[in-house]
Amino acid sequence: MSLTEIHSRVRVGKNESDRFPIRNGSKQGDALSPMLFNFALKFVIRRVQANQDGLKLNGTHQLLAYADDFNILEGSIHTLKENAEALVSATREIGLEVSANKTKYMVMSRDQNAGRIHSVRIDNSTFERVEEFKYLGTALTNQNSIAEEIKSRLRSGNVCYHSGQNF
């Protein structure tokens, strides 16, 4: 099997479709798929980190990446926008795209008005500003507060506890 001549079928119950070609990507479940994706993302990450103006914590630029989730942490809207543009450009170069409807940004600042009048717009997409989001299951807020995370974990614990009462 080569990556240029991949065909597949769809099975529903006992019915199976005719073969059809897969023109983009690799076959689902192929052991090579995650490796190719990681190589592609490494290129993207290096392109974004090439901007030396970004926020540094412990001497390192802050780009969090896990699977296909990216988080760019920056000290200003201007630098965030530059690095987001680099991310969009690098992904486009290798045939991937950033999903505008899944892309959000958050300003973490003690100043309540920080970033309120700015919108992050790249190409024809405007990214939504949020007050909080979940990253790898942990709630992050624009005020850097852990109160919502604690409430969320307590709710999850209560659901688990009460669901076990039926046994």
Short mmCIF file of C-alpha atoms in Angstrom, two decimals:
data_model
loop_
_atom_site.label_atom_id
_atom_site.label_comp_id
_atom_site.label_asym_id
_atom_site.label_seq_id
_atom_site.Cartn_x
_atom_site.Cartn_y
_atom_site.Cartn_z
CA MET A 1 0.00 0.00 0.00
CA SER A 2 1.31 3.46 -0.82
CA LEU A 3 0.11 6.80 0.50
CA THR A 4 -0.85 7.87 -3.02
CA GLU A 5 -3.25 5.03 -3.82
CA ILE A 6 -5.39 4.50 -0.73
CA HIS A 7 -8.94 3.24 -1.11
CA SER A 8 -11.57 2.54 1.48
CA ARG A 9 -15.12 1.23 1.94
CA VAL A 10 -17.89 2.02 4.39
CA ARG A 11 -19.69 -0.82 6.14
CA VAL A 12 -23.09 -0.32 7.77
CA GLY A 13 -24.44 -3.50 9.27
CA LYS A 14 -24.02 -6.14 6.55
CA ASN A 15 -23.97 -3.64 3.68
CA GLU A 16 -20.68 -2.43 2.22
CA SER A 17 -20.12 0.48 -0.15
CA ASP A 18 -18.07 0.48 -3.33
CA ARG A 19 -14.39 1.34 -2.99
CA PHE A 20 -13.55 5.04 -3.06
CA PRO A 21 -10.17 6.80 -3.08
CA ILE A 22 -8.81 8.72 -0.09
CA ARG A 23 -7.20 11.82 -1.54
CA ASN A 24 -6.24 13.67 1.65
CA GLY A 25 -4.39 12.36 4.67
CA SER A 26 -3.63 8.78 5.44
CA LYS A 27 -5.77 5.79 6.24
CA GLN A 28 -7.48 5.96 9.64
CA GLY A 29 -5.79 3.65 12.12
CA ASP A 30 -2.59 3.55 10.07
CA ALA A 31 0.41 3.40 12.41
CA LEU A 32 2.16 5.99 10.25
CA SER A 33 -0.58 8.64 10.72
CA PRO A 34 0.38 9.93 14.19
CA MET A 35 4.06 9.99 13.25
CA LEU A 36 3.40 12.06 10.11
CA PHE A 37 1.14 14.38 12.10
CA ASN A 38 3.86 14.88 14.75
CA PHE A 39 6.44 15.73 12.08
CA ALA A 40 4.05 18.27 10.59
CA LEU A 41 3.30 19.84 13.98
CA LYS A 42 7.01 20.05 14.85
CA PHE A 43 7.49 22.23 11.75
CA VAL A 44 4.56 24.44 12.80
CA ILE A 45 5.81 24.79 16.38
CA ARG A 46 9.29 25.80 15.23
CA ARG A 47 7.83 28.45 12.94
CA VAL A 48 5.76 29.96 15.75
CA GLN A 49 8.66 29.88 18.20
CA ALA A 50 10.89 31.73 15.72
CA ASN A 51 9.26 34.99 16.90
CA GLN A 52 11.60 36.05 19.70
CA ASP A 53 9.35 38.85 20.99
CA GLY A 54 6.93 36.56 22.80
CA LEU A 55 6.32 35.94 26.48
CA LYS A 56 9.03 33.96 28.22
CA LEU A 57 8.56 32.00 31.42
CA ASN A 58 11.67 30.30 32.79
CA GLY A 59 13.50 31.48 29.65
CA THR A 60 11.17 29.58 27.31
CA HIS A 61 8.61 30.89 24.82
CA GLN A 62 5.15 29.77 25.79
CA LEU A 63 3.50 27.61 23.17
CA LEU A 64 1.56 24.72 24.65
CA ALA A 65 0.83 21.87 22.27
CA TYR A 66 -0.86 18.55 22.90
CA ALA A 67 -2.10 16.48 19.97
CA ASP A 68 -3.90 19.04 17.80
CA ASP A 69 -4.53 21.57 20.59
CA PHE A 70 -2.32 24.65 20.64
CA ASN A 71 -2.20 27.45 23.18
CA ILE A 72 -0.08 30.51 22.62
CA LEU A 73 0.62 32.50 25.79
CA GLU A 74 1.71 36.06 25.19
CA GLY A 75 2.17 39.27 27.10
CA SER A 76 0.41 41.49 24.55
CA ILE A 77 -2.36 41.30 21.97
CA HIS A 78 0.13 42.44 19.31
CA THR A 79 2.53 39.54 19.94
CA LEU A 80 -0.35 37.07 20.27
CA LYS A 81 -1.63 38.19 16.88
CA GLU A 82 1.83 37.86 15.29
CA ASN A 83 2.28 34.33 16.61
CA ALA A 84 -1.27 33.32 15.65
CA GLU A 85 -0.55 34.58 12.12
CA ALA A 86 2.67 32.51 12.08
CA LEU A 87 0.67 29.46 13.22
CA VAL A 88 -1.98 29.92 10.51
CA SER A 89 0.68 30.51 7.84
CA ALA A 90 2.78 27.48 8.84
CA THR A 91 -0.22 25.14 8.95
CA ARG A 92 -1.38 26.38 5.55
CA GLU A 93 2.10 25.71 4.12
CA ILE A 94 1.84 22.02 4.95
CA GLY A 95 -1.78 21.59 3.88
CA LEU A 96 -3.45 21.88 7.29
CA GLU A 97 -5.79 24.59 8.48
CA VAL A 98 -6.65 26.29 11.76
CA SER A 99 -10.36 25.94 12.46
CA ALA A 100 -11.62 29.49 13.03
CA ASN A 101 -14.78 28.35 14.82
CA LYS A 102 -12.70 26.37 17.35
CA THR A 103 -10.08 29.08 17.85
CA LYS A 104 -10.49 31.36 20.85
CA TYR A 105 -8.29 33.78 22.71
CA MET A 106 -8.16 34.95 26.30
CA VAL A 107 -6.36 37.86 27.90
CA MET A 108 -5.03 37.04 31.36
CA SER A 109 -4.55 40.31 33.22
CA ARG A 110 -5.40 41.99 36.49
CA ASP A 111 -6.61 44.92 34.39
CA GLN A 112 -10.30 44.18 33.66
CA ASN A 113 -10.19 46.22 30.43
CA ALA A 114 -7.07 44.59 28.96
CA GLY A 115 -7.74 43.33 25.46
CA ARG A 116 -11.44 44.24 25.49
CA ILE A 117 -11.25 46.63 22.57
CA HIS A 118 -9.02 44.37 20.51
CA SER A 119 -10.15 41.60 18.26
CA VAL A 120 -7.83 39.01 16.86
CA ARG A 121 -8.49 38.82 13.14
CA ILE A 122 -6.37 36.77 10.77
CA ASP A 123 -7.17 36.59 7.08
CA ASN A 124 -10.97 36.46 6.96
CA SER A 125 -11.44 34.98 10.43
CA THR A 126 -12.13 36.77 13.70
CA PHE A 127 -11.29 34.81 16.81
CA GLU A 128 -13.67 34.89 19.77
CA ARG A 129 -12.47 36.35 23.07
CA VAL A 130 -13.33 34.18 26.08
CA GLU A 131 -13.14 34.70 29.84
CA GLU A 132 -12.24 31.07 30.55
CA PHE A 133 -11.49 27.82 28.76
CA LYS A 134 -10.50 24.23 29.50
CA TYR A 135 -7.10 22.94 28.52
CA LEU A 136 -6.38 19.25 29.08
CA GLY A 137 -9.31 19.11 31.48
CA THR A 138 -8.27 22.08 33.62
CA ALA A 139 -10.27 25.32 33.70
CA LEU A 140 -8.20 28.45 33.09
CA THR A 141 -9.72 31.90 33.72
CA ASN A 142 -8.70 35.38 32.63
CA GLN A 143 -8.26 36.32 36.32
CA ASN A 144 -6.02 33.28 36.92
CA SER A 145 -8.52 32.06 39.52
CA ILE A 146 -8.72 28.44 40.63
CA ALA A 147 -12.17 28.84 42.22
CA GLU A 148 -14.02 27.65 39.07
CA GLU A 149 -11.66 24.71 38.71
CA ILE A 150 -12.30 23.65 42.31
CA LYS A 151 -16.09 23.94 41.80
CA SER A 152 -15.86 21.89 38.60
CA ARG A 153 -13.89 19.12 40.30
CA LEU A 154 -16.31 19.06 43.24
CA ARG A 155 -19.25 18.73 40.83
CA SER A 156 -17.49 15.86 39.03
CA GLY A 157 -16.77 14.14 42.33
CA ASN A 158 -20.39 14.51 43.44
CA VAL A 159 -21.66 13.05 40.17
CA CYS A 160 -19.36 10.04 40.59
CA TYR A 161 -20.31 9.57 44.23
CA HIS A 162 -24.06 9.78 43.62
CA SER A 163 -23.94 7.54 40.55
CA GLY A 164 -22.32 4.85 42.73
CA GLN A 165 -25.22 4.99 45.19
CA ASN A 166 -27.34 2.89 42.82
CA PHE A 167 -25.11 -0.19 43.19
#
